[in-house]
Amino acid sequence: MRNAEIASVLNELADLMELHGEDRYRIARYRNAAASVEHYTEPVEDLAREGRLQEIRGVGESIGGKIAQYLETGRISALDALRRKISPAAVTLMNLPGIGPKRALLFTERLNVKTIADLERAIESGEVAALPRVGEKTAAHILEEIRRLRGRSARLPRGVARSVAEEVVRELKRCKAVRQCTPAGSLRRMKESVGDIDILVSSAEPGAVMDAFVRLPSIREVLAAGETRASVVTHADVQVDLRVVSPASYGAALQYFTGSKAHNVKLRTIASGMGYKLNEYGVWEGDRRIAGRTEEGVYRALGLTWQPPEVREDTGEVELAIKGRTPSIVALDDIHGDLHAHTRLSDGADTVEEMVHAATRAGYAYLAITDHSQALGVARGLTEDELRAEHALIRRLNETAKGVRVLCGVEVDIRVNRKLDCSDAFLSECDVVVASIHSAFQRGRAEQTARLVAAIEHPGVDIIGHPTGRMLGKRLGYEIDLGAVLDAAARTGTALEVSAQPERLDLNDDAIRAAVARGVMLAINTDAHHRDQLALMRFGVATARRGWAPRQLVLNTKSRDQIVRWLRERRARARVSVA
DNA sequence: GCCGTTTTCGGCCCGACTGTTTTCAGTCG
């Protein structure tokens, strides 16, 4: 799959076009197409082979032709021509904060800057500050940004971002001038990682809020601070942007700062088509504000139904909103249980009883205990006899327990040789079987795909755990042919997990969308290793919502009776195959 | 360059902040 590579080439083309001073709408088309390609779940090279490139949103004849040329020859003649005219160094510089196309060209052409290190030297020598329309402060600011960027990882995992945001919101709410206060931006859209944190406040006294904000104890540095907007960096090196509006504009500002940008552009186009103007202060008919206090009101004024933040990525939700609909997607309240959890018998921290107690408090109807099978030595994997002893304990618990039904399970290892780490007979005795890959991540795509497909087709397996094995910010996961894996899951009815662990979120949103398109069953599980981790469910649900997963395709939205029946039918098949 | 509640051609979102200016260009979101 070369989608990321193709997207990056299209983005470079857009950057060069911008430097070259081309029409901004044309440039926007290239960036738009790059984003579509990046999130496309099928390999774009397959579409190219079948002459179907124009099925990608935002790809027409011209961009489609360039993609085809790139895939055939490894080059794009238009890109080569631009590269001859404009130094590639300008592209590098333009992607630094504080530098846009104008300054990038100024630095490369007037000062012959080729690298970021060159630029640092030019700033230190005073050459940059001497350029027209630059000056001391701008030069110093750019230098600061370069140094700050060097010590920082690009994006924050959402779990970390969430806690930073909650801390800032808690501190801000102590200020009396603050009326409403909430995180917006990609954090509110529940993206798996965020670039910076956006906080929105409504207040009748913006000045007082701004004063309080830039003095918060968690803040290390103020990057910019105006009357209604400020950017700061926390001690944890996270950028936080604050925006203050009046209560009458809160809904419009919330809509605006939640984004995504593409979603907003669509809404503004609709507004202008109706003779209105949409900005962060409201929906305007002339200078009369006809909506703005609530987000719902803003959508309503534009003749649209409100859309959940998770789907606001301009991937079809605006078109639904026009028709008066919202995507039918799973919600946290729909979840009735968790089908993947560990205890201290393998690598968890708590006992079966403690996990069950936590599930009861969560209001669940069922909880599957799925400790590791023996191959996973690092996780103190259990032998079949040890697992049987655990299952006996669980059955005794079920006899006396009211409320939560505990399911006897296992997380069985998928070995390198495609075999499972437990006997077929043992698997057929379990209530539920999760099969996962925990070893040999470096095998090639064909081999990993075959490994997963073998597990999916195994009659004793109900769910594939964390199907791609990725760890956000740590490793990419093993390479698989996602289409082939999804097809196998659709064919056999085996569910694929959406791991709610914030560093996994695996499957991710794009893959979920592709799974949903094929009718693949999903299971949103926490893979809890501690009783408190059952609460991670909301991250998994948020990811499933971003992937437009409907309740009907999420296994653990079933009631206790339904899940028992579903699993029993699969068990029956497993036993037939053993016999 | 793409695309359609208008539109197969003519549109294509809008405002805040900074710094260098002295009325606004550049950048960002």
CSV table of C-alpha atoms in Angstrom, one decimal, chain A residues 95-431:
chain,number,residue,atom,x,y,z
A,95,ASN,CA,6.8,23.7,6.8
A,96,LEU,CA,8.5,25.4,9.8
A,97,PRO,CA,6.1,27.4,12.0
A,98,GLY,CA,6.3,31.1,11.3
A,99,ILE,CA,7.5,30.6,7.7
A,100,GLY,CA,5.1,30.6,4.8
A,101,PRO,CA,5.8,30.7,1.1
A,102,LYS,CA,7.0,34.3,1.0
A,103,ARG,CA,9.6,34.0,3.7
A,104,ALA,CA,10.7,30.6,2.5
A,105,LEU,CA,11.5,32.1,-0.9
A,106,LEU,CA,13.1,35.1,0.6
A,107,PHE,CA,15.5,33.0,2.7
A,108,THR,CA,16.4,30.6,-0.1
A,109,GLU,CA,16.8,33.2,-2.8
A,110,ARG,CA,18.3,36.1,-1.0
A,111,LEU,CA,20.4,34.3,1.6
A,112,ASN,CA,21.1,31.1,-0.3
A,113,VAL,CA,19.8,29.1,2.7
A,114,LYS,CA,19.7,25.3,1.9
A,115,THR,CA,19.0,23.7,5.3
A,116,ILE,CA,17.5,24.4,8.6
A,117,ALA,CA,21.0,24.7,10.1
A,118,ASP,CA,21.8,27.3,7.4
A,119,LEU,CA,18.8,29.3,8.5
A,120,GLU,CA,19.8,29.1,12.1
A,121,ARG,CA,23.3,30.5,11.2
A,122,ALA,CA,21.7,33.2,9.1
A,123,ILE,CA,19.5,34.3,11.9
A,124,GLU,CA,22.4,34.3,14.4
A,125,SER,CA,24.5,36.5,12.1
A,126,GLY,CA,21.7,39.0,11.7
A,127,GLU,CA,21.2,38.5,8.0
A,128,VAL,CA,17.6,37.4,8.3
A,129,ALA,CA,16.6,40.4,10.5
A,130,ALA,CA,18.0,42.7,7.8
A,131,LEU,CA,15.6,41.4,5.1
A,132,PRO,CA,12.7,43.6,4.1
A,133,ARG,CA,9.6,43.0,6.2
A,134,VAL,CA,11.3,40.7,8.6
A,135,GLY,CA,13.1,42.4,11.5
A,136,GLU,CA,14.6,41.3,14.8
A,137,LYS,CA,11.5,39.9,16.5
A,138,THR,CA,10.4,37.8,13.6
A,139,ALA,CA,13.9,36.3,13.2
A,140,ALA,CA,14.1,35.6,17.0
A,141,HIS,CA,10.7,34.0,16.9
A,142,ILE,CA,11.6,31.7,14.0
A,143,LEU,CA,14.8,30.6,15.8
A,144,GLU,CA,12.8,29.9,18.9
A,145,GLU,CA,10.4,27.7,17.0
A,146,ILE,CA,13.2,25.8,15.3
A,147,ARG,CA,14.7,25.0,18.7
A,148,ARG,CA,11.3,24.1,20.3
A,149,LEU,CA,10.4,21.8,17.4
A,150,ARG,CA,13.7,19.9,17.8
A,151,GLY,CA,13.0,18.8,21.3
A,152,ARG,CA,9.4,17.7,20.6
A,153,SER,CA,7.7,14.7,19.2
A,154,ALA,CA,5.3,15.7,16.4
A,155,ARG,CA,1.9,14.7,17.8
A,156,LEU,CA,0.5,13.9,21.2
A,157,PRO,CA,-1.4,10.6,21.8
A,158,ARG,CA,-4.9,11.5,22.6
A,159,GLY,CA,-4.8,9.9,26.1
A,160,VAL,CA,-2.0,12.4,27.1
A,161,ALA,CA,-3.7,15.3,25.4
A,162,ARG,CA,-6.9,14.6,27.2
A,163,SER,CA,-5.3,14.8,30.6
A,164,VAL,CA,-3.4,18.0,29.8
A,165,ALA,CA,-6.7,19.5,28.5
A,166,GLU,CA,-8.7,18.4,31.5
A,167,GLU,CA,-6.1,20.0,33.8
A,168,VAL,CA,-6.2,23.3,32.0
A,169,VAL,CA,-10.0,23.3,32.0
A,170,ARG,CA,-10.0,22.6,35.7
A,171,GLU,CA,-7.6,25.5,36.4
A,172,LEU,CA,-9.6,27.9,34.1
A,173,LYS,CA,-12.9,27.1,35.8
A,174,ARG,CA,-11.5,28.6,39.0
A,175,CYS,CA,-11.6,32.0,37.2
A,176,LYS,CA,-14.9,33.7,38.0
A,177,ALA,CA,-15.1,35.3,34.6
A,178,VAL,CA,-15.3,31.9,32.9
A,179,ARG,CA,-18.8,30.9,32.1
A,180,GLN,CA,-18.5,27.8,29.8
A,181,CYS,CA,-15.3,26.0,29.1
A,182,THR,CA,-14.5,23.0,27.0
A,183,PRO,CA,-11.8,21.4,24.8
A,184,ALA,CA,-12.5,21.7,21.1
A,185,GLY,CA,-10.4,20.9,18.0
A,186,SER,CA,-9.2,17.4,17.1
A,187,LEU,CA,-9.4,16.4,20.8
A,188,ARG,CA,-13.2,16.9,20.7
A,189,ARG,CA,-13.3,15.0,17.4
A,190,MET,CA,-11.6,12.2,19.2
A,191,LYS,CA,-8.7,11.8,16.9
A,192,GLU,CA,-6.1,9.3,18.0
A,193,SER,CA,-3.4,11.9,18.2
A,194,VAL,CA,-3.6,15.7,18.3
A,195,GLY,CA,-1.1,18.4,17.3
A,196,ASP,CA,-2.1,21.0,19.9
A,197,ILE,CA,-4.9,21.5,22.4
A,198,ASP,CA,-7.8,24.0,21.7
A,199,ILE,CA,-9.8,25.3,24.6
A,200,LEU,CA,-12.9,27.4,24.2
A,201,VAL,CA,-14.3,29.7,26.9
A,202,SER,CA,-17.4,31.9,26.9
A,203,SER,CA,-17.3,35.0,29.1
A,204,ALA,CA,-18.6,38.5,29.4
A,205,GLU,CA,-15.1,39.6,30.5
A,206,PRO,CA,-12.6,38.2,28.0
A,207,GLY,CA,-9.8,40.3,29.4
A,208,ALA,CA,-10.0,38.8,32.8
A,209,VAL,CA,-10.0,35.2,31.3
A,210,MET,CA,-6.9,36.0,29.2
A,211,ASP,CA,-5.1,37.4,32.3
A,212,ALA,CA,-6.0,34.3,34.2
A,213,PHE,CA,-5.0,32.0,31.4
A,214,VAL,CA,-1.5,33.3,30.7
A,215,ARG,CA,-0.8,33.1,34.5
A,216,LEU,CA,-1.8,29.4,35.0
A,217,PRO,CA,0.8,27.5,36.9
A,218,SER,CA,1.0,24.8,34.3
A,219,ILE,CA,2.2,27.3,31.6
A,220,ARG,CA,5.8,27.8,30.8
A,221,GLU,CA,5.8,30.2,27.9
A,222,VAL,CA,3.3,32.6,26.2
A,223,LEU,CA,3.7,32.4,22.4
A,224,ALA,CA,1.0,35.0,21.6
A,225,ALA,CA,-1.8,36.7,23.5
A,226,GLY,CA,-4.4,39.1,22.2
A,227,GLU,CA,-7.8,40.2,23.5
A,228,THR,CA,-9.7,37.0,22.7
A,229,ARG,CA,-7.0,34.6,21.6
A,230,ALA,CA,-3.8,33.2,23.1
A,231,SER,CA,-1.3,30.5,22.5
A,232,VAL,CA,0.9,29.1,25.3
A,233,VAL,CA,3.3,26.2,25.9
A,234,THR,CA,2.9,24.1,29.1
A,235,HIS,CA,5.7,22.7,31.2
A,236,ALA,CA,4.9,19.3,29.5
A,237,ASP,CA,5.8,21.0,26.2
A,238,VAL,CA,2.3,21.0,24.9
A,239,GLN,CA,0.9,23.9,22.9
A,240,VAL,CA,-2.5,25.1,24.2
A,241,ASP,CA,-4.6,27.6,22.2
A,242,LEU,CA,-7.4,29.5,24.0
A,243,ARG,CA,-10.2,31.4,22.5
A,244,VAL,CA,-12.7,33.5,24.4
A,245,VAL,CA,-16.1,34.5,23.0
A,246,SER,CA,-19.4,35.9,24.4
A,247,PRO,CA,-22.1,33.4,25.5
A,248,ALA,CA,-24.1,34.5,22.4
A,249,SER,CA,-21.4,33.1,20.2
A,250,TYR,CA,-20.4,30.0,22.2
A,251,GLY,CA,-22.2,27.5,19.9
A,252,ALA,CA,-20.8,29.0,16.7
A,253,ALA,CA,-17.3,29.2,18.2
A,254,LEU,CA,-17.6,25.6,19.4
A,255,GLN,CA,-18.6,24.5,15.9
A,256,TYR,CA,-15.8,26.5,14.4
A,257,PHE,CA,-13.0,25.4,16.7
A,258,THR,CA,-14.1,21.8,16.6
A,259,GLY,CA,-13.5,21.6,12.9
A,260,SER,CA,-12.4,19.8,10.9
A,261,LYS,CA,-11.3,22.6,8.6
A,262,ALA,CA,-12.8,20.7,5.6
A,263,HIS,CA,-16.1,20.3,7.4
A,264,ASN,CA,-16.2,24.0,8.2
A,265,VAL,CA,-15.4,25.0,4.7
A,266,LYS,CA,-18.4,23.0,3.5
A,267,LEU,CA,-20.7,24.6,6.1
A,268,ARG,CA,-19.5,28.1,5.1
A,269,THR,CA,-20.2,27.4,1.5
A,270,ILE,CA,-23.7,26.2,2.4
A,271,ALA,CA,-24.2,29.4,4.5
A,272,SER,CA,-23.1,31.7,1.6
A,273,GLY,CA,-25.4,29.8,-0.8
A,274,MET,CA,-28.3,30.7,1.5
A,275,GLY,CA,-27.3,34.3,1.6
A,276,TYR,CA,-25.9,34.0,5.1
A,277,LYS,CA,-22.4,34.3,6.5
A,278,LEU,CA,-21.0,31.8,9.0
A,279,ASN,CA,-18.1,32.7,11.3
A,280,GLU,CA,-17.0,31.9,14.8
A,281,TYR,CA,-19.5,34.4,16.2
A,282,GLY,CA,-22.6,33.1,14.6
A,283,VAL,CA,-24.8,32.7,11.5
A,284,TRP,CA,-25.4,36.1,10.1
A,285,GLU,CA,-28.1,37.5,7.8
A,286,GLY,CA,-26.6,40.9,7.0
A,287,ASP,CA,-25.6,42.1,10.4
A,288,ARG,CA,-28.3,40.3,12.3
A,289,ARG,CA,-27.2,37.1,14.1
A,290,ILE,CA,-29.7,34.4,13.5
A,291,ALA,CA,-27.9,31.6,15.4
A,292,GLY,CA,-24.8,31.2,17.5
A,293,ARG,CA,-25.6,30.4,21.1
A,294,THR,CA,-25.7,26.7,20.6
A,295,GLU,CA,-24.1,24.3,18.1
A,296,GLU,CA,-27.4,22.7,17.3
A,297,GLY,CA,-28.8,26.2,16.5
A,298,VAL,CA,-26.0,26.8,14.1
A,299,TYR,CA,-26.6,23.6,12.2
A,300,ARG,CA,-30.4,24.2,12.2
A,301,ALA,CA,-30.1,27.7,10.9
A,302,LEU,CA,-28.2,26.2,7.9
A,303,GLY,CA,-30.9,23.6,7.3
A,304,LEU,CA,-28.7,20.9,8.6
A,305,THR,CA,-28.9,18.2,11.4
A,306,TRP,CA,-26.3,18.4,14.1
A,307,GLN,CA,-23.4,16.0,13.5
A,308,PRO,CA,-21.4,14.2,16.2
A,309,PRO,CA,-17.9,15.7,16.4
A,310,GLU,CA,-16.3,12.3,15.7
A,311,VAL,CA,-17.6,12.3,12.1
A,312,ARG,CA,-16.9,15.9,11.2
A,313,GLU,CA,-14.1,15.1,8.7
A,314,ASP,CA,-16.0,15.9,5.5
A,315,THR,CA,-16.3,12.2,4.5
A,316,GLY,CA,-20.0,12.3,3.7
A,317,GLU,CA,-21.5,13.7,6.9
A,318,VAL,CA,-22.3,17.1,5.4
A,319,GLU,CA,-24.3,15.4,2.6
A,320,LEU,CA,-26.2,13.4,5.3
A,321,ALA,CA,-26.8,16.6,7.3
A,322,ILE,CA,-28.4,18.2,4.2
A,323,LYS,CA,-30.8,15.3,4.0
A,324,GLY,CA,-31.7,15.8,7.6
A,325,ARG,CA,-29.9,12.7,8.8
A,326,THR,CA,-27.0,11.8,11.1
A,327,PRO,CA,-24.8,8.7,10.7
A,328,SER,CA,-26.2,5.8,12.7
A,329,ILE,CA,-23.2,5.1,14.9
A,330,VAL,CA,-22.5,3.2,18.1
A,331,ALA,CA,-22.6,5.1,21.4
A,332,LEU,CA,-21.0,4.3,24.8
A,333,ASP,CA,-24.5,3.6,26.3
A,334,ASP,CA,-24.9,0.8,23.7
A,335,ILE,CA,-22.0,-1.2,25.2
A,336,HIS,CA,-23.2,-4.0,27.5
A,337,GLY,CA,-19.9,-5.8,28.2
A,338,ASP,CA,-16.2,-6.3,27.5
A,339,LEU,CA,-14.9,-9.3,25.7
A,340,HIS,CA,-11.2,-9.0,26.4
A,341,ALA,CA,-9.7,-8.7,29.9
A,342,HIS,CA,-6.8,-10.1,31.9
A,343,THR,CA,-6.2,-11.0,35.5
A,344,ARG,CA,-3.1,-11.4,37.7
A,345,LEU,CA,-3.1,-15.1,36.7
A,346,SER,CA,-1.3,-13.9,33.5
A,347,ASP,CA,-0.1,-10.4,33.1
A,348,GLY,CA,-3.0,-8.4,34.7
A,349,ALA,CA,-2.9,-6.8,38.1
A,350,ASP,CA,-6.2,-7.8,39.7
A,351,THR,CA,-8.0,-11.0,40.5
A,352,VAL,CA,-11.0,-12.4,38.6
A,353,GLU,CA,-13.3,-11.2,41.5
A,354,GLU,CA,-11.9,-7.7,41.4
A,355,MET,CA,-12.4,-7.5,37.6
A,356,VAL,CA,-15.9,-8.8,37.9
A,357,HIS,CA,-16.7,-6.3,40.6
A,358,ALA,CA,-15.4,-3.5,38.4
A,359,ALA,CA,-17.6,-4.8,35.5
A,360,THR,CA,-20.6,-4.7,37.8
A,361,ARG,CA,-19.9,-1.1,38.8
A,362,ALA,CA,-19.6,-0.3,35.1
A,363,GLY,CA,-23.2,-1.6,34.7
A,364,TYR,CA,-22.1,-4.4,32.4
A,365,ALA,CA,-24.1,-7.5,31.6
A,366,TYR,CA,-21.1,-9.6,30.9
A,367,LEU,CA,-17.3,-9.7,31.1
A,368,ALA,CA,-15.0,-12.1,29.3
A,369,ILE,CA,-11.8,-13.1,31.2
A,370,THR,CA,-9.2,-13.9,28.5
A,371,ASP,CA,-5.8,-14.5,30.0
A,372,HIS,CA,-2.9,-15.3,27.8
A,373,SER,CA,-2.0,-18.8,26.5
A,374,GLN,CA,1.3,-20.4,27.4
A,375,ALA,CA,3.4,-19.3,24.4
A,376,LEU,CA,3.4,-15.7,25.7
A,377,GLY,CA,6.1,-16.3,28.3
A,378,VAL,CA,6.6,-12.6,28.9
A,379,ALA,CA,3.0,-12.3,29.9
A,380,ARG,CA,3.0,-15.4,32.2
A,381,GLY,CA,0.8,-17.2,29.7
A,382,LEU,CA,-1.2,-20.1,31.1
A,383,THR,CA,-1.2,-23.8,30.2
A,384,GLU,CA,-4.5,-25.3,29.2
A,385,ASP,CA,-4.8,-27.0,32.6
A,386,GLU,CA,-4.2,-23.6,34.4
A,387,LEU,CA,-6.8,-22.0,32.1
A,388,ARG,CA,-9.3,-24.8,32.9
A,389,ALA,CA,-8.7,-24.2,36.6
A,390,GLU,CA,-9.5,-20.5,36.1
A,391,HIS,CA,-12.6,-21.4,34.1
A,392,ALA,CA,-13.8,-23.7,37.0
A,393,LEU,CA,-13.4,-20.7,39.3
A,394,ILE,CA,-15.4,-18.5,37.0
A,395,ARG,CA,-18.2,-21.1,36.7
A,396,ARG,CA,-18.5,-21.2,40.5
A,397,LEU,CA,-18.6,-17.4,40.5
A,398,ASN,CA,-21.4,-17.4,38.0
A,399,GLU,CA,-23.5,-19.8,40.1
A,400,THR,CA,-23.7,-17.3,43.0
A,401,ALA,CA,-23.2,-14.0,41.2
A,402,LYS,CA,-26.1,-11.8,40.1
A,403,GLY,CA,-25.8,-9.2,37.3
A,404,VAL,CA,-22.6,-9.8,35.4
A,405,ARG,CA,-22.2,-13.0,33.5
A,406,VAL,CA,-18.5,-13.9,33.4
A,407,LEU,CA,-17.4,-15.7,30.2
A,408,CYS,CA,-14.6,-18.2,30.3
A,409,GLY,CA,-12.1,-17.2,27.6
A,410,VAL,CA,-8.6,-17.1,26.5
A,411,GLU,CA,-6.4,-14.8,24.4
A,412,VAL,CA,-4.7,-17.5,22.4
A,413,ASP,CA,-1.4,-16.7,20.6
A,414,ILE,CA,-1.3,-17.0,16.8
A,415,ARG,CA,2.1,-18.6,16.3
A,416,VAL,CA,4.5,-18.0,13.5
A,417,ASN,CA,3.5,-21.3,11.9
A,418,ARG,CA,-0.1,-20.0,11.7
A,419,LYS,CA,-1.2,-22.6,14.3
A,420,LEU,CA,-2.9,-21.5,17.5
A,421,ASP,CA,-1.3,-22.0,20.9
A,422,CYS,CA,-4.1,-24.1,22.3
A,423,SER,CA,-5.7,-27.4,21.2
A,424,ASP,CA,-8.9,-27.3,19.2
A,425,ALA,CA,-10.5,-29.4,21.9
A,426,PHE,CA,-9.6,-26.8,24.5
A,427,LEU,CA,-10.8,-23.9,22.4
A,428,SER,CA,-14.2,-25.6,21.8
A,429,GLU,CA,-14.7,-25.7,25.6
A,430,CYS,CA,-14.3,-22.0,26.1
A,431,ASP,CA,-17.2,-19.5,26.0
